[in-house]
Amino acid sequence: AQSVSQHNHHVILSEAASLELGCNYSYGGTVNLFWYVQYPGQHLQLLLKYFSGDPLVKGIKGFEAEFIKSKFSFNLRKPSVQWSDTAEYFCAVRRDNYGQNFVFGPGTRLSVLP
Amino acid sequence: KAGVTQTPRYLIKTRGQQVTLSCSPISGHRSVSWYQQTPGQGLQFLFEYFSETQRNKGNFPGRFSGRQFSNSRSEMNVSTLELGDSALYLCASSRGGGSNQPQHFGDGTRLSIL
C-alpha cells in the first residue's frame, strides 16, 4: 500500500531560522504531490502542489518544495520562518491514475519561537 | 466564492447512537472526500464520491457510510458509535476527476462520543 512519511513529528525553530520539512512516499509511479498547512483553529489550506515540469515549486507565504524523483521525496522549505508559520504541515500524495485517493503523511508540528 | 461548509461543527453522542454529518462542497466541485483526523493517526481517508458514485473507500468498518446527492452535497453516516470514533471529521472537495486537482477542506465536524 502506498504510504507517506514525514521525518519529524515536532520541529521547534526561532524566528528567522531556515526550515526544511521532509516528506517521502513509497509509490514508484507517477504521482501528484501536495503540501497542506493547518494553522491553529483553522482548516487545512493548500501551500503548494507539484504535477509535472520544474521540480522546484513555489507556493504561498514564501514556501517552496523540491521534488526529487530518485529519492521519492518532496521536501518543504522556507528560508526564514516567522512566528505566524506556527502550524501543522501535511504532505500528501495522489497517484496519477483515475480514482486514486489522497494519502496524507502524519504531519509535522512546527513551533516558531518569537 | 464560499468554501467547503460542514455541519454541524460540534456533536456529542453516546455509544451505540448513530450520527449524520453534512458537507456542502465549493460550487462547481463534483468530488467530495471524507477524512477522519485524530492526534495519533493523522488524516485517515474514509471515502470519496464523484458524481453521486463512491469512487474510493478507505479501510474503515461498514458502520461508516456515505452518499452524495445530485447537487454534489454529501453526507456521512456512522452507526453504532464507539468511543474510538471520537475525532475531527473533515470533508474536502475538488473540481473534478483529475488526480492533479487539489482538495479544499472544510473546518470539520468535531464528534465526541461519551
mmCIF file with all atom_site columns, C-alpha atoms in Angstrom:
data_model
loop_
_atom_site.group_PDB
_atom_site.id
_atom_site.type_symbol
_atom_site.label_atom_id
_atom_site.label_alt_id
_atom_site.label_comp_id
_atom_site.label_asym_id
_atom_site.label_entity_id
_atom_site.label_seq_id
_atom_site.pdbx_PDB_ins_code
_atom_site.Cartn_x
_atom_site.Cartn_y
_atom_site.Cartn_z
_atom_site.occupancy
_atom_site.B_iso_or_equiv
_atom_site.pdbx_formal_charge
_atom_site.auth_seq_id
_atom_site.auth_comp_id
_atom_site.auth_asym_id
_atom_site.auth_atom_id
_atom_site.pdbx_PDB_model_num
ATOM 1   C CA . ALA A 1 1   ? 0.000   0.000  0.000   1.00 0.00 ? 1   ALA A CA 1
ATOM 2   C CA . GLN A 1 2   ? 1.099   3.487  -0.704  1.00 0.00 ? 2   GLN A CA 1
ATOM 3   C CA . SER A 1 3   ? 2.429   5.383  2.307   1.00 0.00 ? 3   SER A CA 1
ATOM 4   C CA . VAL A 1 4   ? 3.725   8.834  3.058   1.00 0.00 ? 4   VAL A CA 1
ATOM 5   C CA . SER A 1 5   ? 6.216   9.537  5.810   1.00 0.00 ? 5   SER A CA 1
ATOM 6   C CA . GLN A 1 6   ? 7.289   12.815 7.316   1.00 0.00 ? 6   GLN A CA 1
ATOM 7   C CA . HIS A 1 7   ? 10.637  12.890 9.018   1.00 0.00 ? 7   HIS A CA 1
ATOM 8   C CA . ASN A 1 8   ? 9.834   14.952 12.067  1.00 0.00 ? 8   ASN A CA 1
ATOM 9   C CA . HIS A 1 9   ? 6.906   14.877 14.436  1.00 0.00 ? 9   HIS A CA 1
ATOM 10  C CA . HIS A 1 10  ? 7.662   18.259 16.020  1.00 0.00 ? 10  HIS A CA 1
ATOM 11  C CA . VAL A 1 11  ? 10.119  20.935 14.936  1.00 0.00 ? 11  VAL A CA 1
ATOM 12  C CA . ILE A 1 12  ? 10.960  23.943 17.071  1.00 0.00 ? 12  ILE A CA 1
ATOM 13  C CA . LEU A 1 13  ? 12.715  26.918 15.500  1.00 0.00 ? 13  LEU A CA 1
ATOM 14  C CA . SER A 1 14  ? 13.473  30.502 16.339  1.00 0.00 ? 14  SER A CA 1
ATOM 15  C CA . GLU A 1 15  ? 12.235  33.284 14.087  1.00 0.00 ? 15  GLU A CA 1
ATOM 16  C CA . ALA A 1 16  ? 14.432  33.870 11.025  1.00 0.00 ? 16  ALA A CA 1
ATOM 17  C CA . ALA A 1 17  ? 15.759  30.313 11.088  1.00 0.00 ? 17  ALA A CA 1
ATOM 18  C CA . SER A 1 18  ? 15.572  28.268 7.913   1.00 0.00 ? 18  SER A CA 1
ATOM 19  C CA . LEU A 1 19  ? 13.086  25.442 7.632   1.00 0.00 ? 19  LEU A CA 1
ATOM 20  C CA . GLU A 1 20  ? 13.149  22.124 5.862   1.00 0.00 ? 20  GLU A CA 1
ATOM 21  C CA . LEU A 1 21  ? 10.458  19.514 6.437   1.00 0.00 ? 21  LEU A CA 1
ATOM 22  C CA . GLY A 1 22  ? 10.989  16.111 4.927   1.00 0.00 ? 22  GLY A CA 1
ATOM 23  C CA . CYS A 1 23  ? 8.414   14.046 3.055   1.00 0.00 ? 23  CYS A CA 1
ATOM 24  C CA . ASN A 1 24  ? 8.909   10.665 1.424   1.00 0.00 ? 24  ASN A CA 1
ATOM 25  C CA . TYR A 1 25  ? 6.437   8.425  -0.341  1.00 0.00 ? 25  TYR A CA 1
ATOM 26  C CA . SER A 1 26  ? 6.514   4.810  -1.282  1.00 0.00 ? 26  SER A CA 1
ATOM 27  C CA . TYR A 1 27  ? 4.804   4.674  -4.663  1.00 0.00 ? 27  TYR A CA 1
ATOM 28  C CA . GLY A 1 28  ? 7.073   4.293  -7.676  1.00 0.00 ? 28  GLY A CA 1
ATOM 29  C CA . GLY A 1 29  ? 4.810   5.505  -10.446 1.00 0.00 ? 29  GLY A CA 1
ATOM 30  C CA . THR A 1 30  ? 3.764   8.972  -11.462 1.00 0.00 ? 30  THR A CA 1
ATOM 31  C CA . VAL A 1 31  ? 2.442   10.975 -8.546  1.00 0.00 ? 31  VAL A CA 1
ATOM 32  C CA . ASN A 1 32  ? 0.944   14.324 -7.774  1.00 0.00 ? 32  ASN A CA 1
ATOM 33  C CA . LEU A 1 33  ? 2.349   15.939 -4.645  1.00 0.00 ? 33  LEU A CA 1
ATOM 34  C CA . PHE A 1 34  ? 0.922   18.485 -2.233  1.00 0.00 ? 34  PHE A CA 1
ATOM 35  C CA . TRP A 1 35  ? 1.778   20.295 0.964   1.00 0.00 ? 35  TRP A CA 1
ATOM 36  C CA . TYR A 1 36  ? -1.026  21.493 3.203   1.00 0.00 ? 36  TYR A CA 1
ATOM 37  C CA . VAL A 1 37  ? -0.861  23.643 6.312   1.00 0.00 ? 37  VAL A CA 1
ATOM 38  C CA . GLN A 1 38  ? -3.244  23.730 9.250   1.00 0.00 ? 38  GLN A CA 1
ATOM 39  C CA . TYR A 1 39  ? -2.934  26.834 11.419  1.00 0.00 ? 39  TYR A CA 1
ATOM 40  C CA . PRO A 1 40  ? -4.302  26.566 14.961  1.00 0.00 ? 40  PRO A CA 1
ATOM 41  C CA . GLY A 1 41  ? -8.074  26.552 14.859  1.00 0.00 ? 41  GLY A CA 1
ATOM 42  C CA . GLN A 1 42  ? -8.231  26.776 11.070  1.00 0.00 ? 42  GLN A CA 1
ATOM 43  C CA . HIS A 1 43  ? -8.929  24.370 8.249   1.00 0.00 ? 43  HIS A CA 1
ATOM 44  C CA . LEU A 1 44  ? -6.307  22.739 6.088   1.00 0.00 ? 44  LEU A CA 1
ATOM 45  C CA . GLN A 1 45  ? -5.038  25.020 3.355   1.00 0.00 ? 45  GLN A CA 1
ATOM 46  C CA . LEU A 1 46  ? -3.048  24.220 0.261   1.00 0.00 ? 46  LEU A CA 1
ATOM 47  C CA . LEU A 1 47  ? 0.513   25.568 0.385   1.00 0.00 ? 47  LEU A CA 1
ATOM 48  C CA . LEU A 1 48  ? 1.768   24.277 -2.944  1.00 0.00 ? 48  LEU A CA 1
ATOM 49  C CA . LYS A 1 49  ? 1.480   21.437 -5.407  1.00 0.00 ? 49  LYS A CA 1
ATOM 50  C CA . TYR A 1 50  ? 3.574   19.612 -7.969  1.00 0.00 ? 50  TYR A CA 1
ATOM 51  C CA . PHE A 1 51  ? 2.254   17.797 -11.036 1.00 0.00 ? 51  PHE A CA 1
ATOM 52  C CA . SER A 1 52  ? 4.984   17.968 -13.623 1.00 0.00 ? 52  SER A CA 1
ATOM 53  C CA . GLY A 1 53  ? 7.706   20.205 -15.030 1.00 0.00 ? 53  GLY A CA 1
ATOM 54  C CA . ASP A 1 54  ? 10.138  22.168 -12.884 1.00 0.00 ? 54  ASP A CA 1
ATOM 55  C CA . PRO A 1 55  ? 10.735  20.068 -9.766  1.00 0.00 ? 55  PRO A CA 1
ATOM 56  C CA . LEU A 1 56  ? 11.168  23.204 -7.662  1.00 0.00 ? 56  LEU A CA 1
ATOM 57  C CA . VAL A 1 57  ? 7.745   24.649 -6.966  1.00 0.00 ? 57  VAL A CA 1
ATOM 58  C CA . LYS A 1 58  ? 6.883   27.823 -5.174  1.00 0.00 ? 58  LYS A CA 1
ATOM 59  C CA . GLY A 1 59  ? 3.827   28.230 -3.014  1.00 0.00 ? 59  GLY A CA 1
ATOM 60  C CA . ILE A 1 60  ? 2.199   30.826 -0.859  1.00 0.00 ? 60  ILE A CA 1
ATOM 61  C CA . LYS A 1 61  ? 3.826   32.686 2.035   1.00 0.00 ? 61  LYS A CA 1
ATOM 62  C CA . GLY A 1 62  ? 7.377   32.142 0.799   1.00 0.00 ? 62  GLY A CA 1
ATOM 63  C CA . PHE A 1 63  ? 7.292   28.351 0.916   1.00 0.00 ? 63  PHE A CA 1
ATOM 64  C CA . GLU A 1 64  ? 8.839   26.173 -1.751  1.00 0.00 ? 64  GLU A CA 1
ATOM 65  C CA . ALA A 1 65  ? 9.294   22.450 -2.239  1.00 0.00 ? 65  ALA A CA 1
ATOM 66  C CA . GLU A 1 66  ? 11.591  20.315 -4.313  1.00 0.00 ? 66  GLU A CA 1
ATOM 67  C CA . PHE A 1 67  ? 10.570  17.057 -5.924  1.00 0.00 ? 67  PHE A CA 1
ATOM 68  C CA . ILE A 1 68  ? 13.436  14.567 -6.190  1.00 0.00 ? 68  ILE A CA 1
ATOM 69  C CA . LYS A 1 69  ? 12.092  11.597 -8.085  1.00 0.00 ? 69  LYS A CA 1
ATOM 70  C CA . SER A 1 70  ? 15.108  9.350  -7.432  1.00 0.00 ? 70  SER A CA 1
ATOM 71  C CA . LYS A 1 71  ? 14.650  9.819  -3.696  1.00 0.00 ? 71  LYS A CA 1
ATOM 72  C CA . PHE A 1 72  ? 10.830  9.687  -3.697  1.00 0.00 ? 72  PHE A CA 1
ATOM 73  C CA . SER A 1 73  ? 10.959  12.921 -1.756  1.00 0.00 ? 73  SER A CA 1
ATOM 74  C CA . PHE A 1 74  ? 9.126   16.230 -1.731  1.00 0.00 ? 74  PHE A CA 1
ATOM 75  C CA . ASN A 1 75  ? 10.688  18.372 0.973   1.00 0.00 ? 75  ASN A CA 1
ATOM 76  C CA . LEU A 1 76  ? 9.231   21.683 2.041   1.00 0.00 ? 76  LEU A CA 1
ATOM 77  C CA . ARG A 1 77  ? 11.491  24.674 2.640   1.00 0.00 ? 77  ARG A CA 1
ATOM 78  C CA . LYS A 1 78  ? 11.371  28.253 3.762   1.00 0.00 ? 78  LYS A CA 1
ATOM 79  C CA . PRO A 1 79  ? 14.494  30.411 4.100   1.00 0.00 ? 79  PRO A CA 1
ATOM 80  C CA . SER A 1 80  ? 13.328  32.413 7.105   1.00 0.00 ? 80  SER A CA 1
ATOM 81  C CA . VAL A 1 81  ? 10.387  31.400 9.284   1.00 0.00 ? 81  VAL A CA 1
ATOM 82  C CA . GLN A 1 82  ? 8.108   33.728 11.180  1.00 0.00 ? 82  GLN A CA 1
ATOM 83  C CA . TRP A 1 83  ? 6.121   33.229 14.346  1.00 0.00 ? 83  TRP A CA 1
ATOM 84  C CA . SER A 1 84  ? 2.981   33.135 12.189  1.00 0.00 ? 84  SER A CA 1
ATOM 85  C CA . ASP A 1 85  ? 4.267   29.964 10.489  1.00 0.00 ? 85  ASP A CA 1
ATOM 86  C CA . THR A 1 86  ? 3.488   28.029 13.657  1.00 0.00 ? 86  THR A CA 1
ATOM 87  C CA . ALA A 1 87  ? 1.169   25.315 12.400  1.00 0.00 ? 87  ALA A CA 1
ATOM 88  C CA . GLU A 1 88  ? 0.932   21.678 11.421  1.00 0.00 ? 88  GLU A CA 1
ATOM 89  C CA . TYR A 1 89  ? 2.187   20.728 7.978   1.00 0.00 ? 89  TYR A CA 1
ATOM 90  C CA . PHE A 1 90  ? 0.966   17.755 5.994   1.00 0.00 ? 90  PHE A CA 1
ATOM 91  C CA . CYS A 1 91  ? 2.460   16.212 2.910   1.00 0.00 ? 91  CYS A CA 1
ATOM 92  C CA . ALA A 1 92  ? 0.006   14.427 0.593   1.00 0.00 ? 92  ALA A CA 1
ATOM 93  C CA . VAL A 1 93  ? 0.438   12.201 -2.422  1.00 0.00 ? 93  VAL A CA 1
ATOM 94  C CA . ARG A 1 94  ? -2.011  11.123 -5.066  1.00 0.00 ? 94  ARG A CA 1
ATOM 95  C CA . ARG A 1 95  ? -1.109  8.576  -7.677  1.00 0.00 ? 95  ARG A CA 1
ATOM 96  C CA . ASP A 1 96  ? -1.628  9.752  -11.228 1.00 0.00 ? 96  ASP A CA 1
ATOM 97  C CA . ASN A 1 97  ? -4.359  7.272  -12.059 1.00 0.00 ? 97  ASN A CA 1
ATOM 98  C CA . TYR A 1 98  ? -8.063  7.771  -12.216 1.00 0.00 ? 98  TYR A CA 1
ATOM 99  C CA . GLY A 1 99  ? -9.793  7.050  -8.962  1.00 0.00 ? 99  GLY A CA 1
ATOM 100 C CA . GLN A 1 100 ? -6.776  7.136  -6.682  1.00 0.00 ? 100 GLN A CA 1
ATOM 101 C CA . ASN A 1 101 ? -7.323  8.781  -3.326  1.00 0.00 ? 101 ASN A CA 1
ATOM 102 C CA . PHE A 1 102 ? -5.044  11.173 -1.489  1.00 0.00 ? 102 PHE A CA 1
ATOM 103 C CA . VAL A 1 103 ? -2.693  9.697  1.069   1.00 0.00 ? 103 VAL A CA 1
ATOM 104 C CA . PHE A 1 104 ? -1.570  12.075 3.775   1.00 0.00 ? 104 PHE A CA 1
ATOM 105 C CA . GLY A 1 105 ? 1.541   11.939 5.886   1.00 0.00 ? 105 GLY A CA 1
ATOM 106 C CA . PRO A 1 106 ? 1.202   12.003 9.673   1.00 0.00 ? 106 PRO A CA 1
ATOM 107 C CA . GLY A 1 107 ? 2.016   15.704 9.844   1.00 0.00 ? 107 GLY A CA 1
ATOM 108 C CA . THR A 1 108 ? 4.817   17.776 11.327  1.00 0.00 ? 108 THR A CA 1
ATOM 109 C CA . ARG A 1 109 ? 4.075   20.301 14.011  1.00 0.00 ? 109 ARG A CA 1
ATOM 110 C CA . LEU A 1 110 ? 6.156   23.443 13.642  1.00 0.00 ? 110 LEU A CA 1
ATOM 111 C CA . SER A 1 111 ? 6.579   25.778 16.579  1.00 0.00 ? 111 SER A CA 1
ATOM 112 C CA . VAL A 1 112 ? 8.333   29.078 15.884  1.00 0.00 ? 112 VAL A CA 1
ATOM 113 C CA . LEU A 1 113 ? 9.593   30.918 18.919  1.00 0.00 ? 113 LEU A CA 1
ATOM 114 C CA . PRO A 1 114 ? 9.472   34.739 18.798  1.00 0.00 ? 114 PRO A CA 1
ATOM 115 C CA . LYS B 2 1   ? -16.685 32.114 -3.503  1.00 0.00 ? 1   LYS B CA 1
ATOM 116 C CA . ALA B 2 2   ? -17.919 30.165 -0.489  1.00 0.00 ? 2   ALA B CA 1
ATOM 117 C CA . GLY B 2 3   ? -15.666 27.460 0.816   1.00 0.00 ? 3   GLY B CA 1
ATOM 118 C CA . VAL B 2 4   ? -16.498 23.933 1.893   1.00 0.00 ? 4   VAL B CA 1
ATOM 119 C CA . THR B 2 5   ? -19.197 24.018 4.554   1.00 0.00 ? 5   THR B CA 1
ATOM 120 C CA . GLN B 2 6   ? -19.594 21.305 7.135   1.00 0.00 ? 6   GLN B CA 1
ATOM 121 C CA . THR B 2 7   ? -22.433 20.989 9.592   1.00 0.00 ? 7   THR B CA 1
ATOM 122 C CA . PRO B 2 8   ? -22.701 20.696 12.463  1.00 0.00 ? 8   PRO B CA 1
ATOM 123 C CA . ARG B 2 9   ? -19.388 21.992 13.834  1.00 0.00 ? 9   ARG B CA 1
ATOM 124 C CA . TYR B 2 10  ? -19.667 20.022 17.065  1.00 0.00 ? 10  TYR B CA 1
ATOM 125 C CA . LEU B 2 11  ? -21.554 16.930 18.085  1.00 0.00 ? 11  LEU B CA 1
ATOM 126 C CA . ILE B 2 12  ? -21.745 14.993 21.300  1.00 0.00 ? 12  ILE B CA 1
ATOM 127 C CA . LYS B 2 13  ? -23.163 11.498 21.158  1.00 0.00 ? 13  LYS B CA 1
ATOM 128 C CA . THR B 2 14  ? -23.156 8.401  23.297  1.00 0.00 ? 14  THR B CA 1
ATOM 129 C CA . ARG B 2 15  ? -22.019 4.907  22.468  1.00 0.00 ? 15  ARG B CA 1
ATOM 130 C CA . GLY B 2 16  ? -24.416 2.975  20.293  1.00 0.00 ? 16  GLY B CA 1
ATOM 131 C CA . GLN B 2 17  ? -26.053 6.001  18.722  1.00 0.00 ? 17  GLN B CA 1
ATOM 132 C CA . GLN B 2 18  ? -25.753 6.927  15.100  1.00 0.00 ? 18  GLN B CA 1
ATOM 133 C CA . VAL B 2 19  ? -24.811 10.253 13.551  1.00 0.00 ? 19  VAL B CA 1
ATOM 134 C CA . THR B 2 20  ? -25.063 12.012 10.178  1.00 0.00 ? 20  THR B CA 1
ATOM 135 C CA . LEU B 2 21  ? -22.610 14.690 9.113   1.00 0.00 ? 21  LEU B CA 1
ATOM 136 C CA . SER B 2 22  ? -23.149 17.020 6.192   1.00 0.00 ? 22  SER B CA 1
ATOM 137 C CA . CYS B 2 23  ? -20.822 18.630 3.684   1.00 0.00 ? 23  CYS B CA 1
ATOM 138 C CA . SER B 2 24  ? -21.527 21.233 1.017   1.00 0.00 ? 24  SER B CA 1
ATOM 139 C CA . PRO B 2 25  ? -18.661 21.485 -1.458  1.00 0.00 ? 25  PRO B CA 1
ATOM 140 C CA . ILE B 2 26  ? -17.426 24.559 -3.240  1.00 0.00 ? 26  ILE B CA 1
ATOM 141 C CA . SER B 2 27  ? -19.769 25.473 -6.058  1.00 0.00 ? 27  SER B CA 1
ATOM 142 C CA . GLY B 2 28  ? -18.780 23.609 -9.212  1.00 0.00 ? 28  GLY B CA 1
ATOM 143 C CA . HIS B 2 29  ? -16.838 20.931 -7.374  1.00 0.00 ? 29  HIS B CA 1
ATOM 144 C CA . ARG B 2 30  ? -18.053 17.419 -8.083  1.00 0.00 ? 30  ARG B CA 1
ATOM 145 C CA . SER B 2 31  ? -15.710 15.350 -5.948  1.00 0.00 ? 31  SER B CA 1
ATOM 146 C CA . VAL B 2 32  ? -16.136 15.089 -2.180  1.00 0.00 ? 32  VAL B CA 1
ATOM 147 C CA . SER B 2 33  ? -13.841 13.157 0.127   1.00 0.00 ? 33  SER B CA 1
ATOM 148 C CA . TRP B 2 34  ? -14.155 12.436 3.821   1.00 0.00 ? 34  TRP B CA 1
ATOM 149 C CA . TYR B 2 35  ? -11.338 12.016 6.327   1.00 0.00 ? 35  TYR B CA 1
ATOM 150 C CA . GLN B 2 36  ? -11.058 11.177 9.988   1.00 0.00 ? 36  GLN B CA 1
ATOM 151 C CA . GLN B 2 37  ? -8.427  13.218 11.820  1.00 0.00 ? 37  GLN B CA 1
ATOM 152 C CA . THR B 2 38  ? -7.115  12.161 15.215  1.00 0.00 ? 38  THR B CA 1
ATOM 153 C CA . PRO B 2 39  ? -3.955  13.211 17.077  1.00 0.00 ? 39  PRO B CA 1
ATOM 154 C CA . GLY B 2 40  ? -2.474  9.748  16.898  1.00 0.00 ? 40  GLY B CA 1
ATOM 155 C CA . GLN B 2 41  ? -3.458  8.670  13.378  1.00 0.00 ? 41  GLN B CA 1
ATOM 156 C CA . GLY B 2 42  ? -3.389  11.915 11.397  1.00 0.00 ? 42  GLY B CA 1
ATOM 157 C CA . LEU B 2 43  ? -5.738  12.109 8.407   1.00 0.00 ? 43  LEU B CA 1
ATOM 158 C CA . GLN B 2 44  ? -7.250  8.770  7.531   1.00 0.00 ? 44  GLN B CA 1
ATOM 159 C CA . PHE B 2 45  ? -9.164  8.523  4.266   1.00 0.00 ? 45  PHE B CA 1
ATOM 160 C CA . LEU B 2 46  ? -12.751 7.343  4.598   1.00 0.00 ? 46  LEU B CA 1
ATOM 161 C CA . PHE B 2 47  ? -14.246 7.567  1.109   1.00 0.00 ? 47  PHE B CA 1
ATOM 162 C CA . GLU B 2 48  ? -14.586 9.704  -1.979  1.00 0.00 ? 48  GLU B CA 1
ATOM 163 C CA . TYR B 2 49  ? -17.666 10.441 -4.021  1.00 0.00 ? 49  TYR B CA 1
ATOM 164 C CA . PHE B 2 50  ? -17.753 11.755 -7.552  1.00 0.00 ? 50  PHE B CA 1
ATOM 165 C CA . SER B 2 51  ? -20.972 12.444 -9.423  1.00 0.00 ? 51  SER B CA 1
ATOM 166 C CA . GLU B 2 52  ? -23.027 10.555 -6.813  1.00 0.00 ? 52  GLU B CA 1
ATOM 167 C CA . THR B 2 53  ? -20.865 7.435  -7.052  1.00 0.00 ? 53  THR B CA 1
ATOM 168 C CA . GLN B 2 54  ? -18.442 6.166  -4.460  1.00 0.00 ? 54  GLN B CA 1
ATOM 169 C CA . ARG B 2 55  ? -15.112 6.124  -6.257  1.00 0.00 ? 55  ARG B CA 1
ATOM 170 C CA . ASN B 2 56  ? -12.830 5.085  -3.427  1.00 0.00 ? 56  ASN B CA 1
ATOM 171 C CA . LYS B 2 57  ? -13.114 3.654  0.043   1.00 0.00 ? 57  LYS B CA 1
ATOM 172 C CA . GLY B 2 58  ? -10.605 3.532  2.886   1.00 0.00 ? 58  GLY B CA 1
ATOM 173 C CA . ASN B 2 59  ? -10.114 0.836  5.493   1.00 0.00 ? 59  ASN B CA 1
ATOM 174 C CA . PHE B 2 60  ? -12.962 1.641  7.817   1.00 0.00 ? 60  PHE B CA 1
ATOM 175 C CA . PRO B 2 61  ? -15.691 -0.730 9.013   1.00 0.00 ? 61  PRO B CA 1
ATOM 176 C CA . GLY B 2 62  ? -19.087 -0.836 7.380   1.00 0.00 ? 62  GLY B CA 1
ATOM 177 C CA . ARG B 2 63  ? -20.502 1.310  10.189  1.00 0.00 ? 63  ARG B CA 1
ATOM 178 C CA . PHE B 2 64  ? -19.100 4.233  8.218   1.00 0.00 ? 64  PHE B CA 1
ATOM 179 C CA . SER B 2 65  ? -21.095 5.044  5.111   1.00 0.00 ? 65  SER B CA 1
ATOM 180 C CA . GLY B 2 66  ? -21.754 7.995  2.899   1.00 0.00 ? 66  GLY B CA 1
ATOM 181 C CA . ARG B 2 67  ? -23.611 9.281  -0.067  1.00 0.00 ? 67  ARG B CA 1
ATOM 182 C CA . GLN B 2 68  ? -23.591 12.150 -2.488  1.00 0.00 ? 68  GLN B CA 1
ATOM 183 C CA . PHE B 2 69  ? -26.568 13.957 -3.898  1.00 0.00 ? 69  PHE B CA 1
ATOM 184 C CA . SER B 2 70  ? -27.139 15.338 -7.370  1.00 0.00 ? 70  SER B CA 1
ATOM 185 C CA . ASN B 2 71  ? -26.124 18.831 -6.202  1.00 0.00 ? 71  ASN B CA 1
ATOM 186 C CA . SER B 2 72  ? -22.774 17.341 -5.027  1.00 0.00 ? 72  SER B CA 1
ATOM 187 C CA . ARG B 2 73  ? -23.608 17.788 -1.366  1.00 0.00 ? 73  ARG B CA 1
ATOM 188 C CA . SER B 2 74  ? -22.519 14.797 0.667   1.00 0.00 ? 74  SER B CA 1
ATOM 189 C CA . GLU B 2 75  ? -23.455 13.140 3.903   1.00 0.00 ? 75  GLU B CA 1
ATOM 190 C CA . MET B 2 76  ? -21.525 10.742 6.064   1.00 0.00 ? 76  MET B CA 1
ATOM 191 C CA . ASN B 2 77  ? -23.212 8.383  8.480   1.00 0.00 ? 77  ASN B CA 1
ATOM 192 C CA . VAL B 2 78  ? -21.704 6.471  11.360  1.00 0.00 ? 78  VAL B CA 1
ATOM 193 C CA . SER B 2 79  ? -23.848 3.860  13.066  1.00 0.00 ? 79  SER B CA 1
ATOM 194 C CA . THR B 2 80  ? -23.387 2.131  16.412  1.00 0.00 ? 80  THR B CA 1
ATOM 195 C CA . LEU B 2 81  ? -20.932 4.732  17.614  1.00 0.00 ? 81  LEU B CA 1
ATOM 196 C CA . GLU B 2 82  ? -17.891 3.639  19.589  1.00 0.00 ? 82  GLU B CA 1
ATOM 197 C CA . LEU B 2 83  ? -15.612 5.640  21.872  1.00 0.00 ? 83  LEU B CA 1
ATOM 198 C CA . GLY B 2 84  ? -12.854 5.362  19.288  1.00 0.00 ? 84  GLY B CA 1
ATOM 199 C CA . ASP B 2 85  ? -14.961 7.244  16.747  1.00 0.00 ? 85  ASP B CA 1
ATOM 200 C CA . SER B 2 86  ? -14.269 10.473 18.606  1.00 0.00 ? 86  SER B CA 1
ATOM 201 C CA . ALA B 2 87  ? -12.410 12.587 16.066  1.00 0.00 ? 87  ALA B CA 1
ATOM 202 C CA . LEU B 2 88  ? -12.493 15.557 13.760  1.00 0.00 ? 88  LEU B CA 1
ATOM 203 C CA . TYR B 2 89  ? -14.235 14.580 10.532  1.00 0.00 ? 89  TYR B CA 1
ATOM 204 C CA . LEU B 2 90  ? -13.087 16.557 7.546   1.00 0.00 ? 90  LEU B CA 1
ATOM 205 C CA . CYS B 2 91  ? -14.706 16.974 4.195   1.00 0.00 ? 91  CYS B CA 1
ATOM 206 C CA . ALA B 2 92  ? -12.740 18.068 1.152   1.00 0.00 ? 92  ALA B CA 1
ATOM 207 C CA . SER B 2 93  ? -13.931 18.928 -2.321  1.00 0.00 ? 93  SER B CA 1
ATOM 208 C CA . SER B 2 94  ? -12.195 19.190 -5.648  1.00 0.00 ? 94  SER B CA 1
ATOM 209 C CA . ARG B 2 95  ? -13.265 20.286 -9.055  1.00 0.00 ? 95  ARG B CA 1
ATOM 210 C CA . GLY B 2 96  ? -13.333 17.037 -10.936 1.00 0.00 ? 96  GLY B CA 1
ATOM 211 C CA . GLY B 2 97  ? -11.894 13.670 -11.578 1.00 0.00 ? 97  GLY B CA 1
ATOM 212 C CA . GLY B 2 98  ? -8.316  14.617 -12.372 1.00 0.00 ? 98  GLY B CA 1
ATOM 213 C CA . SER B 2 99  ? -5.742  13.303 -9.939  1.00 0.00 ? 99  SER B CA 1
ATOM 214 C CA . ASN B 2 100 ? -3.882  16.607 -10.035 1.00 0.00 ? 100 ASN B CA 1
ATOM 215 C CA . GLN B 2 101 ? -6.807  18.547 -8.631  1.00 0.00 ? 101 GLN B CA 1
ATOM 216 C CA . PRO B 2 102 ? -6.044  19.837 -5.122  1.00 0.00 ? 102 PRO B CA 1
ATOM 217 C CA . GLN B 2 103 ? -8.585  19.309 -2.400  1.00 0.00 ? 103 GLN B CA 1
ATOM 218 C CA . HIS B 2 104 ? -10.172 22.160 -0.499  1.00 0.00 ? 104 HIS B CA 1
ATOM 219 C CA . PHE B 2 105 ? -11.066 21.417 3.102   1.00 0.00 ? 105 PHE B CA 1
ATOM 220 C CA . GLY B 2 106 ? -13.868 22.444 5.387   1.00 0.00 ? 106 GLY B CA 1
ATOM 221 C CA . ASP B 2 107 ? -13.496 23.308 9.055   1.00 0.00 ? 107 ASP B CA 1
ATOM 222 C CA . GLY B 2 108 ? -14.638 19.859 10.093  1.00 0.00 ? 108 GLY B CA 1
ATOM 223 C CA . THR B 2 109 ? -17.160 18.386 12.473  1.00 0.00 ? 109 THR B CA 1
ATOM 224 C CA . ARG B 2 110 ? -15.774 17.513 15.868  1.00 0.00 ? 110 ARG B CA 1
ATOM 225 C CA . LEU B 2 111 ? -17.520 14.412 17.118  1.00 0.00 ? 111 LEU B CA 1
ATOM 226 C CA . SER B 2 112 ? -17.216 13.424 20.762  1.00 0.00 ? 112 SER B CA 1
ATOM 227 C CA . ILE B 2 113 ? -18.513 10.091 21.991  1.00 0.00 ? 113 ILE B CA 1
ATOM 228 C CA . LEU B 2 114 ? -19.326 9.771  25.675  1.00 0.00 ? 114 LEU B CA 1
#
